[in-house]
Each structure stands twice: as C-alpha cells, then as structure tokens.
Amino acid sequence: DAGVTQSPTHLIKTRGQQVTLRCSPKSGHDTVSWYQQALGQGPQFIFQYYEEEERQRGNFPDRFSGHQFPNYSSELNVNALLLGDSALYLCASSKQGTDTQYFGPGTRLTVL
Amino acid sequence: QKEVEQDPGPLSVPEGAIVSLNCTYSNSAFQYFMWYRQYSRKGPELLMYTYSSGNKEDGRFTAQVDKSSKYISLFIRDSQPSDSATYLCAFCSNDYKLSFGAGTTVTVRA
C-alpha cells in the first residue's frame, strides 16, 4: 500500500519565480491538505482540498494556490517567490469525515 | 497567547530513560489530540491519536490528555536511540485542519 508521495524532493528557485509541487494521496484517501514547515518550526496549514474544491484555507497570501484532480492528486503553486518561502512543504492525505492525516516526505524548497 | 505551546527542549536522555513531552493549548474547540514523530528531513509520522481525556497506551508510548487544564503529554518508556527525533503535538477541531506545536527534539544516548 503506497503512502503519500510528493515530488520533487528538492527544488531551488530564485526570487520572483513560480513553483509547482505535486502530491499523490494514500490509496483510499480523497482529501489533501498542504502545510509549510519552516526550519525549527511546526507545520503551518496552507489549505485543504476535497472534491476538487478548496475547503479550508490558512493564513497564507493569494500567491499560494492549489488544485485537486479527479484522481485526488493535488498541486501546490506558489507565485512571485520570496526568500521567506524557503521551507519544507508537506502534503497530508485523509479520508473525508476522518481526522487522521498521513504525511508525505515533503518537498524542500530553497529560494535564493 | 499562542494557540499551541510546546515545551521547546531539546531533551537529551540516556537509553532506557522515560521521556516526557508536554503541550498546552488555548482553543477550546480542539477535540482531537495527536502526537507525530518527525525524523530529520522526513515528513511527520502519526504516533498517537486520541479524543478524550485520560490515558491511551500503545506499546512504549502513553498519551495523556487533560481537557480541563488544556494540557497533553506524551511519555516514552524504555527509550531507545531509534526514538531520537522531533516530536510534534497536533490538535484538530471540526474544521479538519491541524494546528501544531513547534516541536521538541529528543536525543536518546546509547
């Protein structure tokens, strides 16, 4: 049973560029959440997708956007990258109506 | 006041010791309480999940919740070097988003 997978593993971008991160949920899961984890901090909730709609959003600017596909996989897009966007981006999947979220290994984004 | 406060650590203990980790929270809407373990440069792994006050045991791990005091703890008995990791407390209300503590890094010395 494949767990949550994310790609790419690492990414280096420069300020002002745009980035797209990808996530495939655990088998049987239909809900995907994205979190940002800065070094030495706990993950911060960005947003959650269910039935291809953004259901919840944390305190992140509109530069952060997402998408969920019919196969439940998801993308996180960040525009106009800032140095402060450097972090580990985590995807978590769950089954609608349950609270247990399972995390992927993350994508480490470095903005220079 | 932060919504979640976690004892910052770091903690360094000898192998076989009991590790005690603590978090407090201020949001009364939190109904679900979790502990995640995160190894260096990896994603968080769910360790314990509970929704009621009291103790829940799973092997060497015990999660304790006190809703009246808004306080949760994780105890690791007979700690092993493989337990060396960052431990994150997490909370959830009915909105299905997790709120995390900042994490406590634990090192178990062989």
PDB file of C-alpha atoms in Angstrom:
ATOM      1  CA  ASP A   1       0.000   0.000   0.000  1.00  0.00           C
ATOM      2  CA  ALA A   2       1.703   3.150  -1.235  1.00  0.00           C
ATOM      3  CA  GLY A   3       1.711   6.002   1.209  1.00  0.00           C
ATOM      4  CA  VAL A   4       1.592   9.683   0.376  1.00  0.00           C
ATOM      5  CA  THR A   5       4.111  10.603  -2.311  1.00  0.00           C
ATOM      6  CA  GLN A   6       5.449  14.044  -3.210  1.00  0.00           C
ATOM      7  CA  SER A   7       7.596  15.382  -5.998  1.00  0.00           C
ATOM      8  CA  PRO A   8      10.130  16.745  -6.424  1.00  0.00           C
ATOM      9  CA  THR A   9      12.212  16.003  -3.315  1.00  0.00           C
ATOM     10  CA  HIS A  10      14.244  19.184  -3.532  1.00  0.00           C
ATOM     11  CA  LEU A  11      13.889  22.371  -5.513  1.00  0.00           C
ATOM     12  CA  ILE A  12      15.970  25.525  -5.824  1.00  0.00           C
ATOM     13  CA  LYS A  13      14.399  28.678  -7.227  1.00  0.00           C
ATOM     14  CA  THR A  14      15.227  32.374  -7.324  1.00  0.00           C
ATOM     15  CA  ARG A  15      13.123  35.239  -6.016  1.00  0.00           C
ATOM     16  CA  GLY A  16      10.191  36.148  -8.234  1.00  0.00           C
ATOM     17  CA  GLN A  17       9.946  32.756  -9.885  1.00  0.00           C
ATOM     18  CA  GLN A  18       6.970  30.403  -9.706  1.00  0.00           C
ATOM     19  CA  VAL A  19       6.961  26.813  -8.453  1.00  0.00           C
ATOM     20  CA  THR A  20       4.606  23.827  -8.645  1.00  0.00           C
ATOM     21  CA  LEU A  21       4.746  20.976  -6.136  1.00  0.00           C
ATOM     22  CA  ARG A  22       2.883  17.688  -6.546  1.00  0.00           C
ATOM     23  CA  CYS A  23       1.252  15.202  -4.217  1.00  0.00           C
ATOM     24  CA  SER A  24      -0.400  11.805  -4.611  1.00  0.00           C
ATOM     25  CA  PRO A  25      -2.539  10.770  -1.640  1.00  0.00           C
ATOM     26  CA  LYS A  26      -2.550   7.442   0.141  1.00  0.00           C
ATOM     27  CA  SER A  27      -4.718   4.816  -1.527  1.00  0.00           C
ATOM     28  CA  GLY A  28      -8.367   5.225  -0.488  1.00  0.00           C
ATOM     29  CA  HIS A  29      -7.947   8.838   0.611  1.00  0.00           C
ATOM     30  CA  ASP A  30      -9.855  11.672  -1.056  1.00  0.00           C
ATOM     31  CA  THR A  31      -8.773  14.769   0.877  1.00  0.00           C
ATOM     32  CA  VAL A  32      -5.431  16.542   0.556  1.00  0.00           C
ATOM     33  CA  SER A  33      -4.003  19.214   2.849  1.00  0.00           C
ATOM     34  CA  TRP A  34      -0.851  21.252   2.368  1.00  0.00           C
ATOM     35  CA  TYR A  35       1.417  22.540   5.126  1.00  0.00           C
ATOM     36  CA  GLN A  36       4.518  24.732   5.222  1.00  0.00           C
ATOM     37  CA  GLN A  37       7.216  23.881   7.760  1.00  0.00           C
ATOM     38  CA  ALA A  38       9.957  26.445   8.312  1.00  0.00           C
ATOM     39  CA  LEU A  39      13.206  25.276   9.893  1.00  0.00           C
ATOM     40  CA  GLY A  40      12.765  24.625  13.603  1.00  0.00           C
ATOM     41  CA  GLN A  41       9.004  25.194  13.492  1.00  0.00           C
ATOM     42  CA  GLY A  42       5.902  23.048  13.377  1.00  0.00           C
ATOM     43  CA  PRO A  43       3.944  22.719  10.128  1.00  0.00           C
ATOM     44  CA  GLN A  44       1.559  25.568   9.305  1.00  0.00           C
ATOM     45  CA  PHE A  45      -1.706  24.811   7.492  1.00  0.00           C
ATOM     46  CA  ILE A  46      -1.932  26.318   3.992  1.00  0.00           C
ATOM     47  CA  PHE A  47      -5.156  24.853   2.578  1.00  0.00           C
ATOM     48  CA  GLN A  48      -7.190  21.700   2.109  1.00  0.00           C
ATOM     49  CA  TYR A  49      -8.823  20.225  -0.993  1.00  0.00           C
ATOM     50  CA  TYR A  50     -11.792  17.922  -1.233  1.00  0.00           C
ATOM     51  CA  GLU A  51     -13.865  17.114  -4.331  1.00  0.00           C
ATOM     52  CA  GLU A  52     -11.547  19.384  -6.346  1.00  0.00           C
ATOM     53  CA  GLU A  53     -12.548  22.403  -4.243  1.00  0.00           C
ATOM     54  CA  GLU A  54     -10.570  24.402  -1.688  1.00  0.00           C
ATOM     55  CA  ARG A  55     -12.428  23.670   1.537  1.00  0.00           C
ATOM     56  CA  GLN A  56     -10.275  25.412   4.156  1.00  0.00           C
ATOM     57  CA  ARG A  57      -7.515  27.991   3.950  1.00  0.00           C
ATOM     58  CA  GLY A  58      -4.940  29.079   6.480  1.00  0.00           C
ATOM     59  CA  ASN A  59      -3.322  32.479   6.825  1.00  0.00           C
ATOM     60  CA  PHE A  60      -1.372  32.460   3.563  1.00  0.00           C
ATOM     61  CA  PRO A  61      -1.457  35.068   0.758  1.00  0.00           C
ATOM     62  CA  ASP A  62      -3.064  34.529  -2.618  1.00  0.00           C
ATOM     63  CA  ARG A  63       0.372  33.787  -4.066  1.00  0.00           C
ATOM     64  CA  PHE A  64      -0.279  30.300  -2.734  1.00  0.00           C
ATOM     65  CA  SER A  65      -2.836  28.422  -4.801  1.00  0.00           C
ATOM     66  CA  GLY A  66      -3.704  24.822  -5.401  1.00  0.00           C
ATOM     67  CA  HIS A  67      -5.607  22.319  -7.399  1.00  0.00           C
ATOM     68  CA  GLN A  68      -7.008  18.860  -6.922  1.00  0.00           C
ATOM     69  CA  PHE A  69      -7.518  16.480  -9.814  1.00  0.00           C
ATOM     70  CA  PRO A  70     -10.271  13.862 -10.294  1.00  0.00           C
ATOM     71  CA  ASN A  71      -7.828  11.133  -9.180  1.00  0.00           C
ATOM     72  CA  TYR A  72      -7.438  13.063  -5.859  1.00  0.00           C
ATOM     73  CA  SER A  73      -3.836  14.068  -6.538  1.00  0.00           C
ATOM     74  CA  SER A  74      -3.012  17.696  -5.888  1.00  0.00           C
ATOM     75  CA  GLU A  75      -0.679  20.534  -6.805  1.00  0.00           C
ATOM     76  CA  LEU A  76       0.537  23.487  -4.791  1.00  0.00           C
ATOM     77  CA  ASN A  77       1.566  26.561  -6.761  1.00  0.00           C
ATOM     78  CA  VAL A  78       3.499  29.483  -5.344  1.00  0.00           C
ATOM     79  CA  ASN A  79       3.948  32.645  -7.440  1.00  0.00           C
ATOM     80  CA  ALA A  80       6.395  35.520  -7.031  1.00  0.00           C
ATOM     81  CA  LEU A  81       8.620  33.560  -4.670  1.00  0.00           C
ATOM     82  CA  LEU A  82      10.138  35.327  -1.671  1.00  0.00           C
ATOM     83  CA  LEU A  83      13.167  34.325   0.370  1.00  0.00           C
ATOM     84  CA  GLY A  84      10.776  33.604   3.251  1.00  0.00           C
ATOM     85  CA  ASP A  85       9.045  30.912   1.201  1.00  0.00           C
ATOM     86  CA  SER A  86      12.054  28.637   1.744  1.00  0.00           C
ATOM     87  CA  ALA A  87      10.680  25.716   3.758  1.00  0.00           C
ATOM     88  CA  LEU A  88       9.659  22.071   3.726  1.00  0.00           C
ATOM     89  CA  TYR A  89       6.274  21.741   2.033  1.00  0.00           C
ATOM     90  CA  LEU A  90       4.266  18.832   3.306  1.00  0.00           C
ATOM     91  CA  CYS A  91       1.244  17.158   1.800  1.00  0.00           C
ATOM     92  CA  ALA A  92      -1.112  15.170   4.013  1.00  0.00           C
ATOM     93  CA  SER A  93      -3.977  12.951   2.926  1.00  0.00           C
ATOM     94  CA  SER A  94      -7.051  11.742   4.751  1.00  0.00           C
ATOM     95  CA  LYS A  95     -10.433  10.206   4.108  1.00  0.00           C
ATOM     96  CA  GLN A  96     -13.385  12.581   4.170  1.00  0.00           C
ATOM     97  CA  GLY A  97     -15.023  12.634   7.603  1.00  0.00           C
ATOM     98  CA  THR A  98     -11.948  11.404   9.462  1.00  0.00           C
ATOM     99  CA  ASP A  99      -9.360  13.437  11.328  1.00  0.00           C
ATOM    100  CA  THR A 100      -6.310  11.279  10.842  1.00  0.00           C
ATOM    101  CA  GLN A 101      -3.909  12.807   8.335  1.00  0.00           C
ATOM    102  CA  TYR A 102      -0.936  10.965   6.898  1.00  0.00           C
ATOM    103  CA  PHE A 103       2.017  12.976   5.680  1.00  0.00           C
ATOM    104  CA  GLY A 104       4.304  12.584   2.733  1.00  0.00           C
ATOM    105  CA  PRO A 105       8.091  13.065   2.914  1.00  0.00           C
ATOM    106  CA  GLY A 106       7.836  16.678   1.810  1.00  0.00           C
ATOM    107  CA  THR A 107       9.441  18.883  -0.834  1.00  0.00           C
ATOM    108  CA  ARG A 108      12.285  21.078   0.368  1.00  0.00           C
ATOM    109  CA  LEU A 109      12.126  24.428  -1.425  1.00  0.00           C
ATOM    110  CA  THR A 110      15.046  26.820  -1.312  1.00  0.00           C
ATOM    111  CA  VAL A 111      14.563  30.342  -2.655  1.00  0.00           C
ATOM    112  CA  LEU A 112      17.776  32.252  -3.434  1.00  0.00           C
TER     113      LEU A 112
ATOM    114  CA  GLN B   1      -1.157  33.944  23.576  1.00  0.00           C
ATOM    115  CA  LYS B   2      -0.240  31.273  21.019  1.00  0.00           C
ATOM    116  CA  GLU B   3      -2.905  28.695  20.248  1.00  0.00           C
ATOM    117  CA  VAL B   4      -0.437  25.861  20.955  1.00  0.00           C
ATOM    118  CA  GLU B   5       2.632  25.952  23.186  1.00  0.00           C
ATOM    119  CA  GLN B   6       5.091  23.066  23.268  1.00  0.00           C
ATOM    120  CA  ASP B   7       7.988  22.631  25.690  1.00  0.00           C
ATOM    121  CA  PRO B   8      10.902  23.660  23.453  1.00  0.00           C
ATOM    122  CA  GLY B   9      13.645  21.307  24.561  1.00  0.00           C
ATOM    123  CA  PRO B  10      15.955  19.956  23.287  1.00  0.00           C
ATOM    124  CA  LEU B  11      15.968  16.897  25.516  1.00  0.00           C
ATOM    125  CA  SER B  12      18.921  14.520  25.870  1.00  0.00           C
ATOM    126  CA  VAL B  13      18.361  11.329  27.865  1.00  0.00           C
ATOM    127  CA  PRO B  14      20.259   8.064  28.404  1.00  0.00           C
ATOM    128  CA  GLU B  15      18.943   4.891  26.794  1.00  0.00           C
ATOM    129  CA  GLY B  16      16.231   3.290  28.932  1.00  0.00           C
ATOM    130  CA  ALA B  17      15.051   6.567  30.481  1.00  0.00           C
ATOM    131  CA  ILE B  18      11.476   7.837  30.422  1.00  0.00           C
ATOM    132  CA  VAL B  19      10.907  10.764  28.070  1.00  0.00           C
ATOM    133  CA  SER B  20       8.168  13.245  28.965  1.00  0.00           C
ATOM    134  CA  LEU B  21       6.857  15.704  26.369  1.00  0.00           C
ATOM    135  CA  ASN B  22       4.238  18.380  27.002  1.00  0.00           C
ATOM    136  CA  CYS B  23       1.948  20.806  25.181  1.00  0.00           C
ATOM    137  CA  THR B  24      -0.678  23.294  26.259  1.00  0.00           C
ATOM    138  CA  TYR B  25      -3.422  24.782  24.108  1.00  0.00           C
ATOM    139  CA  SER B  26      -5.881  27.631  24.363  1.00  0.00           C
ATOM    140  CA  ASN B  27      -8.518  26.747  21.730  1.00  0.00           C
ATOM    141  CA  SER B  28     -11.493  25.105  23.453  1.00  0.00           C
ATOM    142  CA  ALA B  29     -12.747  23.889  20.053  1.00  0.00           C
ATOM    143  CA  PHE B  30      -9.914  21.357  19.783  1.00  0.00           C
ATOM    144  CA  GLN B  31     -11.418  17.906  20.070  1.00  0.00           C
ATOM    145  CA  TYR B  32      -8.724  15.627  18.649  1.00  0.00           C
ATOM    146  CA  PHE B  33      -5.232  15.308  20.022  1.00  0.00           C
ATOM    147  CA  MET B  34      -2.278  13.797  18.237  1.00  0.00           C
ATOM    148  CA  TRP B  35       1.432  13.230  18.532  1.00  0.00           C
ATOM    149  CA  TYR B  36       3.618  12.976  15.470  1.00  0.00           C
ATOM    150  CA  ARG B  37       7.242  11.896  15.249  1.00  0.00           C
ATOM    151  CA  GLN B  38       9.485  13.507  12.660  1.00  0.00           C
ATOM    152  CA  TYR B  39      12.926  12.216  11.804  1.00  0.00           C
ATOM    153  CA  SER B  40      15.413  14.637  10.330  1.00  0.00           C
ATOM    154  CA  ARG B  41      14.464  15.743   6.808  1.00  0.00           C
ATOM    155  CA  LYS B  42      11.400  13.480   6.724  1.00  0.00           C
ATOM    156  CA  GLY B  43       7.653  14.003   6.944  1.00  0.00           C
ATOM    157  CA  PRO B  44       5.788  13.670  10.272  1.00  0.00           C
ATOM    158  CA  GLU B  45       4.606  10.173  11.208  1.00  0.00           C
ATOM    159  CA  LEU B  46       1.446   9.747  13.302  1.00  0.00           C
ATOM    160  CA  LEU B  47       2.257   8.126  16.652  1.00  0.00           C
ATOM    161  CA  MET B  48      -0.771   8.576  18.846  1.00  0.00           C
ATOM    162  CA  TYR B  49      -4.330   9.820  18.365  1.00  0.00           C
ATOM    163  CA  THR B  50      -6.990  10.380  20.996  1.00  0.00           C
ATOM    164  CA  TYR B  51     -10.127  12.433  21.506  1.00  0.00           C
ATOM    165  CA  SER B  52     -10.918  12.026  25.187  1.00  0.00           C
ATOM    166  CA  SER B  53      -9.348  12.996  28.485  1.00  0.00           C
ATOM    167  CA  GLY B  54      -7.322  10.278  30.142  1.00  0.00           C
ATOM    168  CA  ASN B  55      -4.508   7.981  29.112  1.00  0.00           C
ATOM    169  CA  LYS B  56      -4.024   5.952  25.954  1.00  0.00           C
ATOM    170  CA  GLU B  57      -1.234   3.410  25.753  1.00  0.00           C
ATOM    171  CA  ASP B  58       0.418   1.871  22.713  1.00  0.00           C
ATOM    172  CA  GLY B  59       3.485  -0.219  23.446  1.00  0.00           C
ATOM    173  CA  ARG B  60       6.142   2.019  24.992  1.00  0.00           C
ATOM    174  CA  PHE B  61       4.097   5.171  24.280  1.00  0.00           C
ATOM    175  CA  THR B  62       1.438   6.723  26.515  1.00  0.00           C
ATOM    176  CA  ALA B  63      -0.583   9.781  25.507  1.00  0.00           C
ATOM    177  CA  GLN B  64      -2.271  11.740  28.274  1.00  0.00           C
ATOM    178  CA  VAL B  65      -4.958  14.391  27.755  1.00  0.00           C
ATOM    179  CA  ASP B  66      -6.400  16.745  30.363  1.00  0.00           C
ATOM    180  CA  LYS B  67      -9.095  18.810  28.650  1.00  0.00           C
ATOM    181  CA  SER B  68      -9.964  20.772  31.787  1.00  0.00           C
ATOM    182  CA  SER B  69      -6.386  22.058  32.043  1.00  0.00           C
ATOM    183  CA  LYS B  70      -5.879  22.143  28.234  1.00  0.00           C
ATOM    184  CA  TYR B  71      -2.764  20.066  28.572  1.00  0.00           C
ATOM    185  CA  ILE B  72      -1.473  16.987  26.747  1.00  0.00           C
ATOM    186  CA  SER B  73       1.583  14.838  27.323  1.00  0.00           C
ATOM    187  CA  LEU B  74       3.439  12.014  25.647  1.00  0.00           C
ATOM    188  CA  PHE B  75       5.542   9.557  27.648  1.00  0.00           C
ATOM    189  CA  ILE B  76       8.077   7.212  26.090  1.00  0.00           C
ATOM    190  CA  ARG B  77       9.167   4.341  28.324  1.00  0.00           C
ATOM    191  CA  ASP B  78      12.427   2.437  27.942  1.00  0.00           C
ATOM    192  CA  SER B  79      13.657   4.951  25.380  1.00  0.00           C
ATOM    193  CA  GLN B  80      15.871   3.707  22.560  1.00  0.00           C
ATOM    194  CA  PRO B  81      18.371   5.537  20.313  1.00  0.00           C
ATOM    195  CA  SER B  82      15.873   4.964  17.472  1.00  0.00           C
ATOM    196  CA  ASP B  83      13.443   7.243  19.370  1.00  0.00           C
ATOM    197  CA  SER B  84      15.759  10.185  18.660  1.00  0.00           C
ATOM    198  CA  ALA B  85      13.587  12.549  16.615  1.00  0.00           C
ATOM    199  CA  THR B  86      11.463  15.680  16.845  1.00  0.00           C
ATOM    200  CA  TYR B  87       8.062  15.151  18.442  1.00  0.00           C
ATOM    201  CA  LEU B  88       5.171  17.378  17.418  1.00  0.00           C
ATOM    202  CA  CYS B  89       1.881  17.758  19.232  1.00  0.00           C
ATOM    203  CA  ALA B  90      -1.086  18.453  16.957  1.00  0.00           C
ATOM    204  CA  PHE B  91      -4.663  19.466  17.530  1.00  0.00           C
ATOM    205  CA  CYS B  92      -7.799  19.436  15.407  1.00  0.00           C
ATOM    206  CA  SER B  93     -11.311  20.775  15.717  1.00  0.00           C
ATOM    207  CA  ASN B  94     -14.213  20.069  13.372  1.00  0.00           C
ATOM    208  CA  ASP B  95     -12.596  22.039  10.572  1.00  0.00           C
ATOM    209  CA  TYR B  96     -10.171  19.197   9.796  1.00  0.00           C
ATOM    210  CA  LYS B  97      -7.050  21.383   9.817  1.00  0.00           C
ATOM    211  CA  LEU B  98      -4.200  20.510  12.142  1.00  0.00           C
ATOM    212  CA  SER B  99      -2.572  23.050  14.452  1.00  0.00           C
ATOM    213  CA  PHE B 100       0.933  22.010  15.507  1.00  0.00           C
ATOM    214  CA  GLY B 101       3.319  22.846  18.286  1.00  0.00           C
ATOM    215  CA  ALA B 102       6.838  23.922  17.334  1.00  0.00           C
ATOM    216  CA  GLY B 103       8.280  20.509  18.213  1.00  0.00           C
ATOM    217  CA  THR B 104      10.630  19.094  20.834  1.00  0.00           C
ATOM    218  CA  THR B 105      13.848  17.459  19.663  1.00  0.00           C
ATOM    219  CA  VAL B 106      14.784  14.361  21.654  1.00  0.00           C
ATOM    220  CA  THR B 107      18.162  12.624  21.638  1.00  0.00           C
ATOM    221  CA  VAL B 108      18.498   9.225  23.313  1.00  0.00           C
ATOM    222  CA  ARG B 109      22.149   8.465  24.108  1.00  0.00           C
ATOM    223  CA  ALA B 110      23.309   4.857  23.815  1.00  0.00           C
TER     224      ALA B 110
END
